[in-house]
Amino acid sequence: METEVAIVGAGPAGLSAAVAASEAGCRVTIVDAYARPGGQYYKQMPGEFHPRRPETLYHDFSQAQQLFAKLDDHARVQVLSGTTVWTVQAASTPGDPVTLYLNTGAGSVGLRAEKVILAPGAYDRVLPFPGWDLPGVMTMGAAQTLVKSQRVLPGQRVVLSGSGPFLLPVAAGLAQAGAQVVAVYEATTPLQWVRHAPRVWNHWDKLREGGDYVQLLRKQGVPLQFGRAVIRASGDERVQHITVARLSADWQPIAGSEEQREVDAVCIGYGFVPSLELSSLLGCTHRYDPVQATFVVQHDADMQSSRAGVFVAGEITGIGGSAVAMPQGTLAGLAVARQLGRLSESAAQRKMAPYRKALRHRQAFAVLLQYLFRLRPGWLSWMTPETLVCRCEEVPFQQIEAAIKDDHARDVKTVKALTRCGMGLCQGRVCGPSVAAITAALTGQDPAQLGALMGRPIVKPITLGALCDTSH
């Protein structure tokens, strides 16, 4: 298979890029793992479902419908749904076509693209605590997916614990779907936000959106408590009880503040971690962002990475939500069209100008949120020696501690080799950020110097038959 522009990911960033590039005259192929376009943010129900009030599925319903309509109108756009990129072959000469190897479910096929736009999104960030591996404890993204795509509740008595604006829409969605949301625990406190209040005055749309969610939760009788977190979960065969504690400014549990709650589901989320597997395989340059506590892809003003012909958009560049992802995707699509000769330099710059302006405005707010809801180091004290950090390989905190203190591991790659952290099915997507934080804390090093738990060349599951297929 061949295409001019291959876009990985059909969320807000990928869809915006596809619309911009196709409207400029490019042939576009979108590759997405989900059954229908939209990504996590614009998650669509299966086609067999017919919701009576589809506008309640997500906040920007009309905007999503406009994107889907534009996508359907373009004969130059091919959407490969239910398809994953399991590996890539970078061009030997910078700027030459890149080959993506796809798992379609029926087998493997190669897709050769002149330009690539990576918009793979992000993963939920979880912080390990005793009992987080019990059935019934899940990420907020998983809970939202259950409700959005299948109208299935994760439980009847649900607690949400974490930090960041994502808590509100997930809690509201669960309450609207019929769950009893026992409480929402936000680790930060409004007092920590007050001195930054002047910086939010020009972002009324986002403030209004947050206010709508808060009002809905109040109507449902859901308590929203600040400066608290779930620090322990317990139960026989699944979660039955949680321990909640008040936190100090650096997220140390305050002694004597613990309280117990009965629940059957716990949703955890402390922001997101970019999906960097494909950008790493393609040799893109990454930089460490200390506020977000993660690596992100480095790019120029046109969203091109350090690899010529490879562009990026959305959470892979830093967590900013759909408001940032959409103008980034449009800029990437227009830049690709210019490189392919579909737009002149002057026409491209003219079309890009309003999106550059919108991006500057929205990124300012995203950067503020990243700072306000940043991780504090006290969360490391939530773990006991037996707390699992890597669930795939069942590696507890004490084993990582021993690798660092006794075996003198000084970076995450060595910790991985000594403990098997990150060698399981998720390839470090879940445990990687925690392993890096633990290693930095115990060695006293800058996390930027420690590296990251990198996955293998095969980044998604694939059958042996497809792997052995030599036809491509």
Coordinates of C-alpha atoms in Angstrom, one line a residue:
M1 CA 0.0 0.0 0.0
E2 CA 1.1 3.6 -0.7
T3 CA -0.1 7.0 0.3
E4 CA 1.1 10.5 0.4
V5 CA 0.3 11.2 4.0
A6 CA -0.1 8.6 6.7
I7 CA -1.6 9.8 10.0
V8 CA -1.4 7.6 13.1
G9 CA -4.3 8.3 15.4
A10 CA -7.9 9.4 14.6
G11 CA -8.4 11.7 17.7
P12 CA -8.8 15.4 17.5
A13 CA -5.2 16.0 16.4
G14 CA -5.2 13.3 13.7
L15 CA -8.6 14.2 12.3
S16 CA -7.7 17.9 12.1
A17 CA -4.5 17.0 10.3
A18 CA -6.4 14.8 7.9
V19 CA -9.0 17.5 7.1
A20 CA -6.3 20.1 6.5
A21 CA -4.1 17.9 4.3
S22 CA -7.0 16.5 2.2
E23 CA -8.6 19.9 1.7
A24 CA -5.3 21.0 0.3
G25 CA -5.3 18.1 -2.2
C26 CA -3.2 15.4 -0.5
R27 CA -4.1 11.7 -0.4
V28 CA -4.4 10.7 3.2
T29 CA -4.5 7.4 5.0
I30 CA -5.5 7.4 8.7
V31 CA -4.6 4.4 10.9
D32 CA -6.4 4.0 14.1
A33 CA -6.9 1.2 16.6
Y34 CA -10.5 2.0 17.5
A35 CA -13.5 0.7 15.5
R36 CA -14.6 4.3 14.7
P37 CA -12.8 7.6 14.4
G38 CA -12.7 10.1 17.3
G39 CA -10.1 8.8 19.7
Q40 CA -10.6 8.8 23.4
Y41 CA -11.9 12.4 23.5
Y42 CA -14.5 12.0 20.7
K43 CA -15.2 8.3 21.6
Q44 CA -18.1 7.0 19.4
M45 CA -20.4 4.2 20.3
P46 CA -20.6 1.1 18.1
G47 CA -22.6 1.7 15.0
E48 CA -25.3 -0.7 16.3
F49 CA -26.0 1.7 19.2
H50 CA -28.6 4.5 18.7
P51 CA -28.4 6.9 21.7
R52 CA -31.4 9.1 22.1
R53 CA -29.3 12.0 23.2
P54 CA -26.0 11.7 21.4
E55 CA -25.0 15.3 22.3
T56 CA -24.4 14.1 25.9
L57 CA -21.6 11.8 24.8
Y58 CA -18.9 14.5 25.0
H59 CA -18.7 18.2 25.7
D60 CA -17.9 19.5 22.1
F61 CA -20.5 17.3 20.3
S62 CA -21.2 19.8 17.5
Q63 CA -17.5 20.3 16.9
A64 CA -16.9 16.5 16.7
Q65 CA -19.8 16.1 14.2
Q66 CA -18.3 18.8 12.0
L67 CA -15.0 17.0 12.0
F68 CA -16.6 13.6 11.2
A69 CA -18.7 15.2 8.4
K70 CA -15.6 16.8 6.8
L71 CA -13.8 13.5 6.9
D72 CA -16.7 11.7 5.2
D73 CA -16.8 14.4 2.5
H74 CA -13.3 13.8 1.3
A75 CA -12.7 11.0 -1.2
R76 CA -9.0 11.5 -0.7
V77 CA -9.2 10.2 2.9
Q78 CA -8.9 6.5 3.6
V79 CA -9.6 5.5 7.2
L80 CA -8.2 2.1 8.4
S81 CA -10.1 1.5 11.6
G82 CA -9.3 -1.4 14.0
T83 CA -5.8 -1.3 12.7
T84 CA -2.5 -0.8 14.7
V85 CA 1.0 0.1 13.6
W86 CA 3.2 -2.7 15.1
T87 CA 6.5 -1.3 13.8
V88 CA 8.0 1.2 11.4
Q89 CA 10.9 1.3 9.0
A90 CA 12.5 4.7 9.0
A91 CA 13.9 6.1 5.7
S92 CA 17.6 5.5 5.2
T93 CA 17.8 9.0 3.6
P94 CA 16.2 11.9 5.5
G95 CA 13.0 12.9 3.8
D96 CA 12.5 9.7 1.9
P97 CA 9.2 7.7 2.4
V98 CA 8.6 5.8 5.7
T99 CA 7.1 2.4 5.8
L100 CA 4.5 1.6 8.5
Y101 CA 3.7 -2.0 9.2
L102 CA 0.1 -2.5 10.0
N103 CA -1.9 -5.2 11.8
T104 CA -5.3 -5.2 10.3
G105 CA -6.6 -8.1 12.2
A106 CA -6.5 -10.2 9.1
G107 CA -2.7 -10.0 8.8
S108 CA 0.1 -7.6 8.3
V109 CA 0.5 -5.1 5.5
G110 CA 3.1 -2.4 4.8
L111 CA 2.0 1.2 4.2
R112 CA 4.6 3.3 2.4
A113 CA 4.1 7.1 3.0
E114 CA 5.8 10.1 1.7
K115 CA 5.0 12.0 4.9
V116 CA 3.9 10.8 8.4
I117 CA 2.0 12.6 11.0
L118 CA 2.1 11.0 14.5
A119 CA -0.9 11.7 16.6
P120 CA -1.1 8.6 18.8
G121 CA -2.4 10.3 22.0
A122 CA -1.4 9.4 25.5
Y123 CA -1.9 6.9 28.4
D124 CA -3.3 7.5 31.8
R125 CA -0.7 8.1 34.4
V126 CA -1.2 6.0 37.6
L127 CA 0.8 6.3 40.9
P128 CA 1.3 2.9 42.6
F129 CA -0.2 2.4 46.1
P130 CA -1.0 -0.8 48.1
G131 CA -3.9 -2.6 46.4
W132 CA -3.9 -0.7 43.1
D133 CA -3.6 -4.0 41.3
L134 CA -6.9 -5.3 42.7
P135 CA -9.8 -6.0 40.3
G136 CA -12.1 -2.9 40.3
V137 CA -9.2 -0.4 40.5
M138 CA -8.8 1.1 37.0
T139 CA -7.7 4.2 35.2
M140 CA -10.1 7.0 34.6
G141 CA -9.6 6.6 30.9
A142 CA -10.7 2.9 31.2
A143 CA -13.8 3.9 33.2
Q144 CA -14.7 6.6 30.6
T145 CA -14.3 4.2 27.8
L146 CA -16.7 1.7 29.4
V147 CA -19.3 4.4 29.8
K148 CA -18.8 6.2 26.5
S149 CA -18.5 3.2 24.2
Q150 CA -20.7 0.5 25.8
R151 CA -22.7 2.3 28.5
V152 CA -21.3 -0.1 31.1
L153 CA -20.6 1.1 34.6
P154 CA -17.3 0.1 36.3
G155 CA -19.2 -0.4 39.5
Q156 CA -22.1 0.9 41.6
R157 CA -20.2 2.7 44.4
V158 CA -17.3 4.5 42.6
V159 CA -14.6 6.7 43.9
L160 CA -12.3 8.9 41.7
S161 CA -8.9 9.9 42.9
G162 CA -6.2 11.8 41.1
S163 CA -5.2 15.2 39.9
G164 CA -6.1 17.4 37.0
P165 CA -9.1 18.6 35.0
F166 CA -9.9 15.1 33.7
L167 CA -11.4 14.1 37.0
L168 CA -14.5 16.3 36.4
P169 CA -15.8 15.0 33.1
V170 CA -15.2 11.4 34.1
A171 CA -17.0 11.8 37.4
A172 CA -19.9 13.7 35.6
G173 CA -20.1 11.0 33.0
L174 CA -20.3 8.2 35.6
A175 CA -22.9 10.1 37.6
Q176 CA -25.1 10.7 34.5
A177 CA -24.8 7.0 33.6
G178 CA -26.3 6.0 36.9
A179 CA -23.3 5.2 39.1
Q180 CA -23.2 6.3 42.7
V181 CA -20.1 8.5 42.8
V182 CA -19.1 8.3 46.5
A183 CA -16.6 11.1 46.2
V184 CA -14.0 12.8 43.9
Y185 CA -10.6 13.3 45.5
E186 CA -8.4 16.0 44.0
A187 CA -4.8 15.9 45.4
T188 CA -4.1 19.6 44.9
T189 CA -6.0 22.4 46.7
P190 CA -7.6 25.6 45.5
L191 CA -5.2 27.6 47.7
Q192 CA -2.3 26.3 45.5
W193 CA -4.1 27.8 42.5
V194 CA -5.0 31.3 43.8
R195 CA -1.9 33.2 43.0
H196 CA -2.2 32.1 39.4
A197 CA -5.8 33.3 39.0
P198 CA -5.0 36.4 36.8
R199 CA -3.6 34.0 34.1
V200 CA -7.0 32.4 33.6
W201 CA -9.0 35.5 32.8
N202 CA -8.8 35.1 29.0
H203 CA -9.8 31.4 29.1
W204 CA -13.5 31.8 29.9
D205 CA -14.6 28.9 27.7
K206 CA -12.5 26.4 29.7
L207 CA -13.5 27.9 33.0
R208 CA -17.2 27.6 31.9
E209 CA -16.7 24.0 30.9
G210 CA -15.2 23.2 34.3
G211 CA -18.0 25.1 36.1
D212 CA -20.6 23.1 34.2
Y213 CA -19.1 19.8 35.4
V214 CA -18.9 21.1 39.0
Q215 CA -22.5 22.2 38.9
L216 CA -23.6 18.8 37.5
L217 CA -21.7 17.0 40.3
R218 CA -23.3 19.2 42.9
K219 CA -26.8 18.4 41.5
Q220 CA -26.0 14.7 41.8
G221 CA -24.8 15.2 45.4
V222 CA -21.2 14.2 44.6
P223 CA -18.7 15.5 47.1
L224 CA -15.6 17.1 45.6
Q225 CA -12.8 17.1 48.1
F226 CA -9.4 18.7 47.7
G227 CA -6.0 17.9 49.1
R228 CA -6.9 14.2 49.5
A229 CA -6.1 11.0 47.7
V230 CA -6.7 7.2 47.9
I231 CA -3.5 5.8 49.3
R232 CA -4.6 2.2 49.9
A233 CA -7.2 -0.3 48.5
S234 CA -8.1 -3.6 50.0
G235 CA -10.5 -6.5 49.4
D236 CA -10.7 -10.3 49.2
E237 CA -11.1 -10.9 45.4
R238 CA -11.7 -7.3 44.3
V239 CA -11.6 -3.9 45.8
Q240 CA -14.0 -3.5 48.7
H241 CA -12.5 -0.8 50.9
I242 CA -10.2 2.2 50.3
T243 CA -8.1 4.4 52.7
V244 CA -8.3 8.1 51.9
A245 CA -5.8 10.6 53.5
R246 CA -5.4 14.3 53.6
L247 CA -2.1 15.3 51.9
S248 CA 0.5 17.9 52.7
A249 CA 1.6 20.4 50.1
D250 CA 4.1 17.8 48.6
W251 CA 1.5 15.0 48.8
Q252 CA 2.7 13.3 52.0
P253 CA -0.2 11.6 53.8
I254 CA -1.0 13.5 57.0
A255 CA -0.9 11.1 60.0
G256 CA -4.2 10.7 61.7
S257 CA -6.2 11.9 58.7
E258 CA -7.0 8.5 57.2
E259 CA -10.5 7.4 56.7
Q260 CA -12.1 4.2 55.3
R261 CA -14.8 4.0 52.6
E262 CA -16.7 1.1 51.1
V263 CA -16.6 1.0 47.3
D264 CA -16.6 -1.5 44.5
A265 CA -14.7 0.5 41.9
V266 CA -11.9 3.0 42.1
C267 CA -10.8 5.2 39.2
I268 CA -7.3 6.6 39.3
G269 CA -5.7 9.3 37.2
Y270 CA -2.8 11.7 37.7
G271 CA -2.7 13.2 34.2
F272 CA -1.3 11.5 31.1
V273 CA 1.9 10.2 29.6
P274 CA 2.6 10.7 25.8
S275 CA 2.7 7.7 23.6
L276 CA 6.3 7.8 22.3
E277 CA 6.9 4.3 20.9
L278 CA 6.7 5.2 17.2
S279 CA 8.5 8.5 17.5
S280 CA 11.3 6.7 19.3
L281 CA 11.6 4.0 16.6
L282 CA 11.7 6.7 14.0
G283 CA 14.6 8.4 15.7
C284 CA 12.8 11.6 16.6
T285 CA 14.5 13.8 19.2
H286 CA 12.8 13.9 22.6
R287 CA 13.2 16.4 25.5
Y288 CA 12.4 16.0 29.1
D289 CA 9.7 18.3 30.5
P290 CA 10.2 18.5 34.3
V291 CA 6.8 20.0 34.9
Q292 CA 5.0 17.1 33.1
A293 CA 7.6 14.6 34.4
T294 CA 7.8 13.0 31.0
F295 CA 9.6 13.1 27.7
V296 CA 7.9 14.7 24.8
V297 CA 8.8 15.0 21.1
Q298 CA 10.7 18.0 20.0
H299 CA 9.3 19.9 17.0
D300 CA 9.4 23.1 15.1
A301 CA 6.7 25.8 14.6
D302 CA 5.3 23.7 11.7
M303 CA 5.0 20.6 14.0
Q304 CA 7.9 18.8 12.1
S305 CA 10.0 16.6 14.3
S306 CA 13.8 16.3 14.1
R307 CA 13.2 13.7 11.4
A308 CA 12.5 15.3 8.0
G309 CA 9.0 14.3 6.8
V310 CA 7.8 13.1 10.2
F311 CA 5.4 15.5 11.9
V312 CA 3.7 15.3 15.3
A313 CA 0.5 16.7 16.9
G314 CA -1.5 16.3 20.1
E315 CA -0.4 14.8 23.4
I316 CA 2.8 13.4 21.9
T317 CA 4.2 17.0 22.1
G318 CA 3.0 17.5 25.7
I319 CA -0.3 17.1 27.4
G320 CA -2.7 19.9 26.3
G321 CA -6.0 18.4 25.5
S322 CA -8.1 18.7 22.4
A323 CA -8.0 22.5 22.4
V324 CA -4.2 22.3 21.8
A325 CA -4.3 19.1 19.7
M326 CA -6.7 20.5 17.0
P327 CA -4.7 23.5 15.9
Q328 CA -1.5 21.5 16.1
G329 CA -3.0 18.9 13.8
T330 CA -4.2 21.5 11.3
L331 CA -0.7 23.1 11.3
A332 CA 0.9 19.7 10.6
G333 CA -1.6 19.0 7.8
L334 CA -1.0 22.3 6.2
A335 CA 2.8 22.0 6.5
V336 CA 2.7 18.5 4.9
A337 CA 0.6 19.9 2.0
R338 CA 3.2 22.6 1.5
Q339 CA 6.1 20.2 1.4
L340 CA 4.2 18.0 -1.1
G341 CA 3.7 21.0 -3.3
R342 CA -0.1 21.3 -2.8
L343 CA 0.2 24.7 -1.2
S344 CA 2.5 27.6 -2.0
E345 CA 4.6 29.1 0.8
S346 CA 2.4 32.2 0.9
A347 CA -0.9 30.3 0.8
A348 CA 0.3 28.0 3.5
Q349 CA 1.4 30.8 5.8
R350 CA -1.9 32.6 5.3
K351 CA -3.9 29.5 6.2
M352 CA -1.6 28.8 9.2
A353 CA -1.7 32.2 10.7
P354 CA -5.0 31.9 12.6
Y355 CA -4.1 28.5 13.9
R356 CA -0.8 29.7 15.2
K357 CA -2.6 32.4 17.1
A358 CA -5.1 30.0 18.5
L359 CA -2.4 27.6 19.5
R360 CA -0.4 30.2 21.4
H361 CA -3.5 31.2 23.4
R362 CA -4.5 27.6 24.2
Q363 CA -1.0 26.4 25.0
A364 CA -0.6 29.2 27.6
F365 CA -3.6 27.8 29.4
A366 CA -2.4 24.2 29.0
V367 CA 1.1 25.1 30.4
L368 CA -0.6 26.7 33.4
L369 CA -2.7 23.5 34.1
Q370 CA 0.4 21.4 33.7
Y371 CA 2.0 23.4 36.5
L372 CA -1.0 23.6 38.8
F373 CA -1.6 19.8 38.6
R374 CA 2.1 18.7 38.5
L375 CA 3.1 15.7 40.5
R376 CA 4.6 16.3 44.0
P377 CA 7.3 13.9 45.3
G378 CA 5.5 12.9 48.4
W379 CA 3.4 10.3 46.5
L380 CA 6.4 8.0 46.7
S381 CA 5.7 7.5 50.4
W382 CA 2.3 5.9 49.6
M383 CA 4.1 2.7 48.6
T384 CA 5.1 -0.1 51.0
P385 CA 8.0 -2.5 50.2
E386 CA 5.5 -5.0 48.9
T387 CA 3.6 -2.6 46.6
L388 CA 3.7 -3.7 43.0
V389 CA 5.2 -1.1 40.6
C390 CA 5.3 -3.3 37.5
R391 CA 2.1 -5.3 37.4
C392 CA 3.0 -7.2 34.2
E393 CA 6.1 -8.8 35.7
E394 CA 4.9 -8.4 39.4
V395 CA 7.9 -6.4 40.5
P396 CA 7.5 -4.8 43.9
F397 CA 9.0 -1.5 45.1
Q398 CA 11.5 -3.3 47.4
Q399 CA 13.0 -5.1 44.3
I400 CA 13.6 -1.8 42.5
E401 CA 15.0 -0.3 45.7
A402 CA 17.4 -3.3 46.0
A403 CA 18.5 -2.9 42.4
I404 CA 19.5 0.7 43.1
K405 CA 20.9 0.5 46.6
D406 CA 22.5 -2.9 46.5
D407 CA 23.3 -3.5 42.8
H408 CA 24.1 0.2 42.1
A409 CA 21.7 0.7 39.2
R410 CA 22.0 4.3 38.1
D411 CA 19.5 4.6 35.2
V412 CA 16.1 3.1 34.3
K413 CA 17.7 0.8 31.6
T414 CA 19.8 -0.9 34.3
V415 CA 16.8 -1.1 36.7
K416 CA 14.8 -2.8 33.9
A417 CA 17.6 -5.3 33.2
L418 CA 17.9 -6.2 36.9
T419 CA 14.2 -6.4 37.8
R420 CA 12.3 -7.0 34.5
C421 CA 10.3 -3.8 35.0
G422 CA 8.9 -2.9 31.6
M423 CA 9.5 -6.3 30.1
G424 CA 5.8 -7.3 30.2
L425 CA 3.0 -6.9 27.7
C426 CA 2.6 -3.1 28.3
Q427 CA 6.4 -2.6 27.6
G428 CA 6.6 0.0 30.4
R429 CA 3.7 2.1 29.3
V430 CA 2.1 1.9 32.8
C431 CA 5.1 1.4 35.1
G432 CA 7.8 3.3 33.2
P433 CA 7.1 6.8 34.6
S434 CA 6.9 5.4 38.2
V435 CA 10.2 3.5 37.7
A436 CA 11.8 6.7 36.5
A437 CA 10.5 8.7 39.4
I438 CA 11.7 6.0 41.9
T439 CA 15.1 5.8 40.3
A440 CA 15.5 9.6 40.3
A441 CA 14.5 9.8 44.0
L442 CA 16.7 7.0 45.2
T443 CA 19.8 8.1 43.2
G444 CA 19.4 11.8 43.6
Q445 CA 19.7 12.3 39.9
D446 CA 17.9 14.6 37.4
P447 CA 15.2 12.5 35.7
A448 CA 16.2 14.0 32.4
Q449 CA 19.5 12.1 32.6
L450 CA 18.1 8.7 33.5
G451 CA 16.4 8.0 30.2
A452 CA 13.1 6.2 29.8
L453 CA 11.9 2.6 29.6
M454 CA 11.8 2.1 25.9
G455 CA 9.7 -0.5 24.2
R456 CA 10.8 -3.1 21.7
P457 CA 10.7 -2.8 17.9
I458 CA 7.4 -4.6 18.0
V459 CA 5.2 -2.0 19.8
K460 CA 1.8 -3.7 19.5
P461 CA 0.7 -7.4 19.7
I462 CA 0.9 -9.3 16.5
T463 CA 0.5 -13.0 15.6
L464 CA 3.6 -15.1 14.7
G465 CA 2.1 -15.8 11.3
A466 CA 1.8 -12.1 10.5
L467 CA 5.4 -11.6 11.9
C468 CA 6.7 -14.3 9.6
D469 CA 4.9 -13.0 6.5
T470 CA 7.7 -12.0 4.0
S471 CA 5.3 -10.7 1.3
H472 CA 6.0 -7.1 2.4

